[in-house]
Short mmCIF file of C-alpha atoms in Angstrom, two decimals:
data_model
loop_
_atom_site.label_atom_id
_atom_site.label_comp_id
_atom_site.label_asym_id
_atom_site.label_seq_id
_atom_site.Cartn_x
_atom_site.Cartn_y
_atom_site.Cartn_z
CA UNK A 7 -6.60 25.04 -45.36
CA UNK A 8 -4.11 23.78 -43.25
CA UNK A 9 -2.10 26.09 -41.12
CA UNK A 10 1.38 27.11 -42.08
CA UNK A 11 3.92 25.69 -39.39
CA UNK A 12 5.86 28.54 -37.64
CA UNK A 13 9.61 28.79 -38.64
CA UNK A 14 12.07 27.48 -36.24
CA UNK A 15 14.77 30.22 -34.89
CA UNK A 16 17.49 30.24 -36.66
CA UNK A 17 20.84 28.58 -34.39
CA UNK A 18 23.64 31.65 -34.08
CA UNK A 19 26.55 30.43 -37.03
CA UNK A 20 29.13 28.11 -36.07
CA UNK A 21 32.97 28.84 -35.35
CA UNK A 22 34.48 29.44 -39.24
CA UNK A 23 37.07 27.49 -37.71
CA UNK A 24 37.65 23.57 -36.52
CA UNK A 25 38.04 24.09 -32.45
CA UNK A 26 40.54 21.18 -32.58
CA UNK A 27 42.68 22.92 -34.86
CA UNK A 28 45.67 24.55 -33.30
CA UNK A 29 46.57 27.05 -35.43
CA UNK A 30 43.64 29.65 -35.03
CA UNK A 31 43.27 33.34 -36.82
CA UNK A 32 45.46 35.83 -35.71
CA UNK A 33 42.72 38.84 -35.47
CA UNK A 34 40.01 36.51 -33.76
CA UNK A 35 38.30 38.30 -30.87
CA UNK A 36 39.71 36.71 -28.02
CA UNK A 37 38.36 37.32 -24.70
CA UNK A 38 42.09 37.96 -23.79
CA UNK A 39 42.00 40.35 -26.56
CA UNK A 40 38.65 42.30 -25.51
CA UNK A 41 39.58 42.15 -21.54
CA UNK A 42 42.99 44.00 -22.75
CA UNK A 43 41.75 46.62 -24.70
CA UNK A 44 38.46 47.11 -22.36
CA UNK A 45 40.55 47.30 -19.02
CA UNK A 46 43.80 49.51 -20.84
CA UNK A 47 41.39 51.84 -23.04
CA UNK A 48 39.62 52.47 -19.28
CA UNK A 49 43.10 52.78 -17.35
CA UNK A 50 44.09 54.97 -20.48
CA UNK A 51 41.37 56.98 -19.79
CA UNK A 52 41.37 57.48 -16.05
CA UNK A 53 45.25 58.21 -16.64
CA UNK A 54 43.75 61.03 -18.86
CA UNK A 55 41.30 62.51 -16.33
CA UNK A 56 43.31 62.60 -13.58
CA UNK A 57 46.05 64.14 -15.37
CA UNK A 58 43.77 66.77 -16.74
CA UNK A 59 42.13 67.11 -13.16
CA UNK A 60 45.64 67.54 -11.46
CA UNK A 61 46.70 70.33 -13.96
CA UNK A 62 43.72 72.42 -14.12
CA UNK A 63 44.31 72.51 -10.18
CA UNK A 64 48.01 73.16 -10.67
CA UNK A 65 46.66 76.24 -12.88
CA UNK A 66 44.28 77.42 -10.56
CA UNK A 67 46.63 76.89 -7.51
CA UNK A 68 49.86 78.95 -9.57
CA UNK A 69 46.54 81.75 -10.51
CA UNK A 70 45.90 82.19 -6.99
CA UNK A 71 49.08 82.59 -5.42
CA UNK A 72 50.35 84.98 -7.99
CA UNK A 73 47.11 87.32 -7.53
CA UNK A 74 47.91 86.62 -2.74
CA UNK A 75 51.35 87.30 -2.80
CA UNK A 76 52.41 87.67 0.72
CA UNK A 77 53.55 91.59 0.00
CA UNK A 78 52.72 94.26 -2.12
CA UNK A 79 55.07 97.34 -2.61
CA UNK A 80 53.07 100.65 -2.08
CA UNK A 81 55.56 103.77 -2.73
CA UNK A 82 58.24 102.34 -3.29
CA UNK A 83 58.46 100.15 -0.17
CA UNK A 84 57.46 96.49 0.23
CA UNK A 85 54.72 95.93 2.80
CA UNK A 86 53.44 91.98 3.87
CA UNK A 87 50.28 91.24 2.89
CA UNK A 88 49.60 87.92 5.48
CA UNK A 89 50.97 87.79 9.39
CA UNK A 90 53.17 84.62 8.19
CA UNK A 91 55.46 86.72 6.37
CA UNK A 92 57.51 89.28 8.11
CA UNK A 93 59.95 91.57 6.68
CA UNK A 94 62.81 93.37 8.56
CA UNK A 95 62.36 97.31 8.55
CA UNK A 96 66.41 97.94 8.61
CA UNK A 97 68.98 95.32 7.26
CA UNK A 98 70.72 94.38 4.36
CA UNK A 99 69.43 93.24 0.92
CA UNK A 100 70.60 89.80 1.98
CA UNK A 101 68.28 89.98 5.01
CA UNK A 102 65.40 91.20 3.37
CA UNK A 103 65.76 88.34 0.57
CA UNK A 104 65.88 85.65 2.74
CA UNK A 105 62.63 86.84 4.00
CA UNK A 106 60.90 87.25 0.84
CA UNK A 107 62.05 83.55 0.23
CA UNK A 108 60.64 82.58 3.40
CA UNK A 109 57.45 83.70 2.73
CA UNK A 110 57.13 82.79 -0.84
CA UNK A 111 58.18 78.99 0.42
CA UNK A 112 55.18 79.26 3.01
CA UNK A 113 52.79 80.27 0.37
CA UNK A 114 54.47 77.53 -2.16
CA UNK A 115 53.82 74.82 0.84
CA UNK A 116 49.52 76.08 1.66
CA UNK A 117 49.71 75.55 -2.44
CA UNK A 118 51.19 72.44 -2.61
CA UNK A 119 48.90 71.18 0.94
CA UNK A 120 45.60 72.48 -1.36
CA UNK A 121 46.80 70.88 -4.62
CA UNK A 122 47.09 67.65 -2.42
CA UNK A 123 43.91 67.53 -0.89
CA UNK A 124 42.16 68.44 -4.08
CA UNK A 125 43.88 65.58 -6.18
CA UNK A 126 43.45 62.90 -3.45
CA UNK A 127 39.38 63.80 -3.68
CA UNK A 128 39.49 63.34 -7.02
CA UNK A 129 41.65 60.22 -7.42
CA UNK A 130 38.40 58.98 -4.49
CA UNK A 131 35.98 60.36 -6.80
CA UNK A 132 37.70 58.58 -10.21
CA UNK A 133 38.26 55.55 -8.23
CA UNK A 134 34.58 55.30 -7.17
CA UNK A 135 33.32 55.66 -11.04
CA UNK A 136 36.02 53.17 -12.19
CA UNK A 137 35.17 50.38 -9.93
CA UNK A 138 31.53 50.64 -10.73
CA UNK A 139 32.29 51.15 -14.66
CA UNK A 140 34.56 47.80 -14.08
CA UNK A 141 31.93 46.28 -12.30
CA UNK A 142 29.36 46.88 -15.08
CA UNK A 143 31.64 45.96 -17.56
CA UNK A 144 32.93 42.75 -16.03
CA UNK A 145 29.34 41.33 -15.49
CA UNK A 146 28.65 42.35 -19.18
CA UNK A 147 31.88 40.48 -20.29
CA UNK A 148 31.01 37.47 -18.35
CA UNK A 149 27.17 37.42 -18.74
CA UNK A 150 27.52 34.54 -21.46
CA UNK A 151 29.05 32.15 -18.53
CA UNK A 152 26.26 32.91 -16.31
CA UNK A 153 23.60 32.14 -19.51
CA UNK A 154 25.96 28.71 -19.35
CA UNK A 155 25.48 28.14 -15.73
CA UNK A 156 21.56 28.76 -16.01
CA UNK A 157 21.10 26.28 -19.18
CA UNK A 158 23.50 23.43 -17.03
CA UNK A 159 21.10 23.76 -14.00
CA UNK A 160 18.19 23.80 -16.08
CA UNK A 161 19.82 20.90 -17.57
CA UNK A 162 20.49 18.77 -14.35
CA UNK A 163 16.50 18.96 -13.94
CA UNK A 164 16.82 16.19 -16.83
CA UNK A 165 15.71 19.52 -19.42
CA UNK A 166 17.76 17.67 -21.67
CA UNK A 167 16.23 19.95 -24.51
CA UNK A 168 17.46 22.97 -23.75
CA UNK A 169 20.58 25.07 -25.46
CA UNK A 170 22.85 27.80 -24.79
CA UNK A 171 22.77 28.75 -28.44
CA UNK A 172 25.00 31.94 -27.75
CA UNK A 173 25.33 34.59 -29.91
CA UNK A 174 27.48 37.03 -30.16
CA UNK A 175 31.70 37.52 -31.09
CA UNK A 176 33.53 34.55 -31.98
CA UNK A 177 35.47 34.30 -28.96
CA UNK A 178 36.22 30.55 -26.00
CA UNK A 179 32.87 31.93 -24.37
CA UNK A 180 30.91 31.42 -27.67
CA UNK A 181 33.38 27.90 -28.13
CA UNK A 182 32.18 26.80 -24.32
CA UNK A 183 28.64 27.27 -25.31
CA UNK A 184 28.85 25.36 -28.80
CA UNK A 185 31.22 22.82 -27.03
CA UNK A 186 28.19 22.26 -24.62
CA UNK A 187 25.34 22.27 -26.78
CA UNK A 188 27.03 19.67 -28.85
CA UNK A 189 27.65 17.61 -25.58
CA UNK A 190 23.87 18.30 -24.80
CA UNK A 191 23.06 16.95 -27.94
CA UNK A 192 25.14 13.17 -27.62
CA UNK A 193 23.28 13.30 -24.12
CA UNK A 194 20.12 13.75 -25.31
CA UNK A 195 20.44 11.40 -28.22
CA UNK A 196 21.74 8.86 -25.70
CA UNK A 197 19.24 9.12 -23.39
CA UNK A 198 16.38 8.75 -25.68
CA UNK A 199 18.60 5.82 -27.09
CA UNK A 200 18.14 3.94 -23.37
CA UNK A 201 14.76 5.12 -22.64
CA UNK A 202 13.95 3.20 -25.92
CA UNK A 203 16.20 0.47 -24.98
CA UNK A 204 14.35 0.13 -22.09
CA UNK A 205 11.03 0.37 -23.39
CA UNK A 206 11.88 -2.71 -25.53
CA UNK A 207 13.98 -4.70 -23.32
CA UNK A 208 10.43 -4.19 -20.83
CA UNK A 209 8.33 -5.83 -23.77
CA UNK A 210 10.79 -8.28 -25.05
CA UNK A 211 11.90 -9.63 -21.56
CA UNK A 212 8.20 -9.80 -19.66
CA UNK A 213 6.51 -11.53 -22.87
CA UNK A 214 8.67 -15.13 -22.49
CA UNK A 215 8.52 -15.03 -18.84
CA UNK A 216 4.48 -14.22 -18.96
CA UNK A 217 4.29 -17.40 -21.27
CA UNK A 218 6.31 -19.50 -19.32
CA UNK A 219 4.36 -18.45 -15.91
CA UNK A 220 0.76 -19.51 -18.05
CA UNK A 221 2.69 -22.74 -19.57
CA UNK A 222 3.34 -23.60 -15.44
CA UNK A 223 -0.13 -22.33 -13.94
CA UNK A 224 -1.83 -24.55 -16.65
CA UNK A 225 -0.10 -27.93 -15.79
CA UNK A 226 -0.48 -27.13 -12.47
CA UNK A 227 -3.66 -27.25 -12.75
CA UNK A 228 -4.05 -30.66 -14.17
CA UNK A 229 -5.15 -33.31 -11.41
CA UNK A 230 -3.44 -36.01 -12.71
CA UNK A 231 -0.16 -34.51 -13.06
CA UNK A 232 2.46 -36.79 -11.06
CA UNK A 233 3.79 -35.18 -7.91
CA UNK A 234 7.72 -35.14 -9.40
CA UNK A 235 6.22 -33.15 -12.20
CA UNK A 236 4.19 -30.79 -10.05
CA UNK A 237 7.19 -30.13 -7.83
CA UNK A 238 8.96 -29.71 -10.47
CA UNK A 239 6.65 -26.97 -11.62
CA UNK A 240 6.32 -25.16 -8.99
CA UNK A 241 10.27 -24.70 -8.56
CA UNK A 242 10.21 -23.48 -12.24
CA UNK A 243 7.34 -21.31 -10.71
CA UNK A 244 9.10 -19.83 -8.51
CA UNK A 245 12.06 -19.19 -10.24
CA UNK A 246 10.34 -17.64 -13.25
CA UNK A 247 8.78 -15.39 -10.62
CA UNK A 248 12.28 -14.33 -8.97
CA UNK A 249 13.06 -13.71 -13.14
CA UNK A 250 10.26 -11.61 -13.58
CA UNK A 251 11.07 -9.90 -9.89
CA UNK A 252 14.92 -9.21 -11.43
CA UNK A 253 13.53 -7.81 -14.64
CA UNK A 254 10.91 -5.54 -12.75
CA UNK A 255 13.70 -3.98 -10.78
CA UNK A 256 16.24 -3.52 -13.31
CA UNK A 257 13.65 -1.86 -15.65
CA UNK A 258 12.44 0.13 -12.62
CA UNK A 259 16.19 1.33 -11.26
CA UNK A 260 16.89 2.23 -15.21
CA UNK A 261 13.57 4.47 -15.18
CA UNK A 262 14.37 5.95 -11.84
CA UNK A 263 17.53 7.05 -12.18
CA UNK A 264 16.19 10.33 -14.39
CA UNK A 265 14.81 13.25 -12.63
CA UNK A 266 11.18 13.34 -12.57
CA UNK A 267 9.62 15.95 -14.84
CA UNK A 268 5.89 15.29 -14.83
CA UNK A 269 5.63 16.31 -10.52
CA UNK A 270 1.56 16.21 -8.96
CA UNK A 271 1.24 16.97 -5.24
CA UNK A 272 0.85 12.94 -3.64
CA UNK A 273 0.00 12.66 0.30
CA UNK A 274 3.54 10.84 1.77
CA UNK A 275 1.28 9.47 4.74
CA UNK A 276 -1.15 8.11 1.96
CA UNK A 277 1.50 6.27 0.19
CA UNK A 278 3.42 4.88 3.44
CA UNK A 279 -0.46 3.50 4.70
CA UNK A 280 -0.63 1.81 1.19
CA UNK A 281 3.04 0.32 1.29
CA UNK A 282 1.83 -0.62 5.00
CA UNK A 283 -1.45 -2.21 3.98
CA UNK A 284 0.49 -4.22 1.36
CA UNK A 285 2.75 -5.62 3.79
CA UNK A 286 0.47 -6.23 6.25
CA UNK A 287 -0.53 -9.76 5.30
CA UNK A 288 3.04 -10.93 5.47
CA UNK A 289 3.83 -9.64 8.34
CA UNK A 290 1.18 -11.20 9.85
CA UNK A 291 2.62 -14.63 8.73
CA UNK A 292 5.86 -13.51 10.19
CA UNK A 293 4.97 -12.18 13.25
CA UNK A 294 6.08 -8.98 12.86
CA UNK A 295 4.30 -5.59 14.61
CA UNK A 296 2.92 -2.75 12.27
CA UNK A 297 3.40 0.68 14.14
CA UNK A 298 3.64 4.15 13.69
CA UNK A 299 1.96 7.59 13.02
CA UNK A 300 1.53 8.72 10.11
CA UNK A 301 1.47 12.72 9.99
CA UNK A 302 -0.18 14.41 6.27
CA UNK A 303 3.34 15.76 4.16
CA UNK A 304 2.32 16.41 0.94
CA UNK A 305 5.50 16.16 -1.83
CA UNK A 306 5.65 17.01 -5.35
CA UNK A 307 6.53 13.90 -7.45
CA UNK A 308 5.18 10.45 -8.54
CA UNK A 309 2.94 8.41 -6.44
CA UNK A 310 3.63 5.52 -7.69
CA UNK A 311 7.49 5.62 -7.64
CA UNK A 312 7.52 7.18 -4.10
CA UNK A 313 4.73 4.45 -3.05
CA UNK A 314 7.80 2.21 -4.58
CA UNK A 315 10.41 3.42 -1.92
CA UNK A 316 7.77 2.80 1.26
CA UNK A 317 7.53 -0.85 -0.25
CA UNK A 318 10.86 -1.86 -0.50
CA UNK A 319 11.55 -0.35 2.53
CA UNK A 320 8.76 -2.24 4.31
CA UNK A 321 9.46 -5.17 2.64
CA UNK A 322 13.03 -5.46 3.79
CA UNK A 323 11.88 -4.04 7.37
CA UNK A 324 9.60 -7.86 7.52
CA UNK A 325 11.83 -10.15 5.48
CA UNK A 326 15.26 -9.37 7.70
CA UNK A 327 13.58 -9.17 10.87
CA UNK A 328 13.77 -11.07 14.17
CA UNK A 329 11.80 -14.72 14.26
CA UNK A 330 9.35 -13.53 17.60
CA UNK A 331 8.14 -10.61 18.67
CA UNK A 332 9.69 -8.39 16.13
CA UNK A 333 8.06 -4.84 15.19
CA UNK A 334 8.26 -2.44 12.00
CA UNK A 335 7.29 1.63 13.22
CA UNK A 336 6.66 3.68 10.06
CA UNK A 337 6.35 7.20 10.75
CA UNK A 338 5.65 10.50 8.47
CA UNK A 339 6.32 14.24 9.43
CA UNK A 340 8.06 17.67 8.60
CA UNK A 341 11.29 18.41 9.52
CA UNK A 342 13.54 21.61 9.01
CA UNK A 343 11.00 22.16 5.94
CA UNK A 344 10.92 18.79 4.59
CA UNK A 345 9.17 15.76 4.32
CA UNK A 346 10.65 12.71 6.17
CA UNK A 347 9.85 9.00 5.83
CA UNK A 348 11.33 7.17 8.92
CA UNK A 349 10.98 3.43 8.71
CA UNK A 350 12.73 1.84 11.78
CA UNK A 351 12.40 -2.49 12.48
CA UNK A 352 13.97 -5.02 15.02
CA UNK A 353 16.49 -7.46 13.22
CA UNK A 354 19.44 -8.86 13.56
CA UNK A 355 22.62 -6.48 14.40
CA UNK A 356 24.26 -4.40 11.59
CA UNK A 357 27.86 -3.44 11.28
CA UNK A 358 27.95 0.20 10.37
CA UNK A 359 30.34 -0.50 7.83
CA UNK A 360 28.33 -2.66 5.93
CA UNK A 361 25.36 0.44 5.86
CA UNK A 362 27.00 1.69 1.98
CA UNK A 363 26.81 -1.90 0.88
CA UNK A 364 22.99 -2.00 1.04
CA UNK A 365 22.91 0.11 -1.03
CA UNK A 366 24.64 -1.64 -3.90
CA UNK A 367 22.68 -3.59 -6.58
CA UNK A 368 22.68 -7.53 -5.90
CA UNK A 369 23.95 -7.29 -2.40
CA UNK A 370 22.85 -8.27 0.82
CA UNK A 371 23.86 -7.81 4.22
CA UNK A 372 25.98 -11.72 4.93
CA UNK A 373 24.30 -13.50 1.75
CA UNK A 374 25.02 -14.81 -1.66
CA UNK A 375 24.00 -12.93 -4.34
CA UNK A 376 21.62 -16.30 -5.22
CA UNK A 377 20.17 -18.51 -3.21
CA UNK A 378 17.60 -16.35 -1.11
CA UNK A 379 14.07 -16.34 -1.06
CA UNK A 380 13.93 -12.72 0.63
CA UNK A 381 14.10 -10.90 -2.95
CA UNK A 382 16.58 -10.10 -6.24
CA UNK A 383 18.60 -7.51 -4.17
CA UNK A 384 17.65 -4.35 -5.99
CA UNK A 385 14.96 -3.02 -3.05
CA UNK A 386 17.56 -0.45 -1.89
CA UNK A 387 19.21 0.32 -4.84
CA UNK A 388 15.96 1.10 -6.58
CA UNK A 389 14.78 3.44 -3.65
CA UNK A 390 18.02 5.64 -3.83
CA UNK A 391 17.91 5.81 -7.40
CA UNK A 392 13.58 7.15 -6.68
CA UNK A 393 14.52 9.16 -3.91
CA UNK A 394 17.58 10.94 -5.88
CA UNK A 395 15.07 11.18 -9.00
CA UNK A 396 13.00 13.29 -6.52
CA UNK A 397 15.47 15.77 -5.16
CA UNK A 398 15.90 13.93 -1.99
CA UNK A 399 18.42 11.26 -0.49
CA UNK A 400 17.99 8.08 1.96
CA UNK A 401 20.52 6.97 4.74
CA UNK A 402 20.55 4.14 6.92
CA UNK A 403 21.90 4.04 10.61
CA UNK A 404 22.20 0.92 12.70
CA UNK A 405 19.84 0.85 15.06
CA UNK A 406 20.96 0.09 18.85
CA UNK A 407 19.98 -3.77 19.63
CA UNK A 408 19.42 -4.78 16.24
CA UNK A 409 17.93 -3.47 13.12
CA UNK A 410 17.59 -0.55 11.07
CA UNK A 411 16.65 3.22 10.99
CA UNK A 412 16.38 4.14 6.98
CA UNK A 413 15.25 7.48 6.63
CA UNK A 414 13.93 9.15 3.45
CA UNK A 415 14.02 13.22 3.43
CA UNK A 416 12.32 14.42 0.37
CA UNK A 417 11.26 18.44 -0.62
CA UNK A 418 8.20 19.98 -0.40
#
């Protein structure tokens, strides 16, 4: 008997009301609503404690100076109690009250100095507990935007499945988190939309071009063709290959410009000596120098993509290089904790402010978009969108006398 298929969780209940709508309910738990209460219910209540605080001191201050007054009367006759107050032995009754007053007002001052310094250690000690009660509370209010800010990095990894789904009151946290799943979910449907698109437009645009490459090859083949027609192939040759070139790279940039998900440890020495070995043969034919060492960095990613990058790189490094005597150095190694591809080349000089350029689909440095036999003018674009698909970046500097420096920092 087949297995009973666990229930999905149930998704937390939408808004009762339309978000778009202005006119919202009256009691709905706002977070201006709960901040209010939370914050004035906890200033009501330190108000409280303080003021019960301050008057069981005043009590206990008025207690104690009634039971040391600063005289007693033994016999009949009023003797001080402290060496602050002193009373005259002969005078008038005037005399001897202003005395008594002086004394009382010194004791009423040491109660007043006590009260103080009693009240001011316990508005410290209230003070303490209500920033750390405030501090609790406040990360509890806002713990639903930090649950947002998790699921959006999670999301920029191209984790295009995963939801806030946020529980809880009915408030604009819970509205942000709906608001954003329902984004997440036109992103994800689009992005499945392309990856489709692409995985037809690959099928539907290499078939013709495969047939039309066989159609050439075979009368190419035939002896007796007449030389008009098999110069005229091999033109169509050749420009059927520069279509299939163009198709390769725009399928490629579309696939690369997603994060990579599915990462396997790959050797970025191994894949620069494969890019190299693949090169080598034209090179050769140009005259161009192979160079470089090569030190073991091992990434997490694709092999094939990042074996992608080295190529175009290379390729560009021998196709806009210097007629004689001209040199490509291709070097591998660990810098500031991550792993560097440096490919460097002689060729002719390049204005700094044509660096960004390169970088831009269908351009070349000088050049027509058409007309050149050097490639489709995707290399560089398609090794940004790799390298940014990998965590990492690539940057070109001019090199001084001629040529390039493009460097490709990656994480480990």
């Amino acid at each position: 008997m087949a297995a009973t298929p666990a229930p999905h969780p149930q998704a937390p209940p939408k808004p009762t009301w339309d978000p778009r709508d202005p006119v919202r309910p009256l009691l709905r738990p706002t977070i201006r609503i709960r901040l209010t209460l939370l914050y004035g219910g906890m200033f009501l209540i330190a108000g409280i404690l303080l003021l019960s605080i301050i008057y069981l001191f005043t009590a206990q201050s008025l207690t104690d100076s009634v039971a040391s007054l600063p005289f007693k009367i033994v016999k009949g006759e009023v003797q001080p109690t402290t060496a602050e107050c002193v009373l005259p032995e002969q005078g008038t009754g005037e005399q001897f009250n202003a005395a008594v007053s002086i004394c009382l007002r010194h004791e009423t001052d040491l109660a007043l100095q006590d009260l103080l310094r009693r009240s001011l250690f316990a508005l410290l000690g209230l003070s303490i507990i209500a920033f750390a009660f405030g501090y609790a509370m406040a990360g509890r209010v806002l713990s639903p935007l930090g649950r947002i800010t998790r699921t959006a990095r999670q999301v920029a990894g191209s984790d295009l499945a995963r939801r806030i789904e946020l529980d809880g009151p009915d408030d604009e946290l819970k509205e942000l988190a709906d608001t954003f799943d329902e984004m997440l979910d036109r992103l994800e449907r689009a992005f499945t939309a392309q990856q489709r698109f692409v995985a037809n437009a690959s099928h539907e645009l290499r078939t013709p071009l495969a047939i039309n490459r066989t159609l050439l090859e075979v009368h190419l083949s035939d002896p007796g063709a007449p030389v008009e027609l098999q110069q005229l192939g091999k033109t169509l040759l050749a420009t059927n290959e520069r279509s299939e070139q163009l198709v390769e790279g725009l399928l490629l940039l579309a696939r690369s410009d997603n994060q990579i998900i599915d990462r396997k440890p790959v050797d970025l020495a191994e894949v620069a000596e494969r890019a190299v070995d693949q090169v080598h043969a034209e090179a050769e034919a140009r005259g161009v120098e192979m160079r470089g060492e090569r030190a073991p960095v091992v990434v997490q990613g694709n092999g094939v993509l990042l074996e992608r990058i080295a190529l175009n790189l290379l390729q560009n490094a021998v196709r806009y290089n210097v007629p004689d005597g001209g040199w490509v150095e291709v070097t591998t190694e660990v810098q500031h904790g991550q792993a560097v591809l440096v490919v460097s080349n002689t060729g002719p000089v390049v204005p700094a402010y044509e660096i960004d350029n390169l970088f831009e689909p269908f351009r070349r440095l000088r050049q027509e978009r058409t007309g050149s036999d050097k490639g489709v003018g995707l290399g560089l674009s398609i090794a940004r969108s790799v390298a940014r698909a990998h965590g990492g970046r690539i940057s070109a500097v001019p090199r001084e006398g001629g040529g390039l420096v493009m460097r490709v920092t990656l994480p480990i």
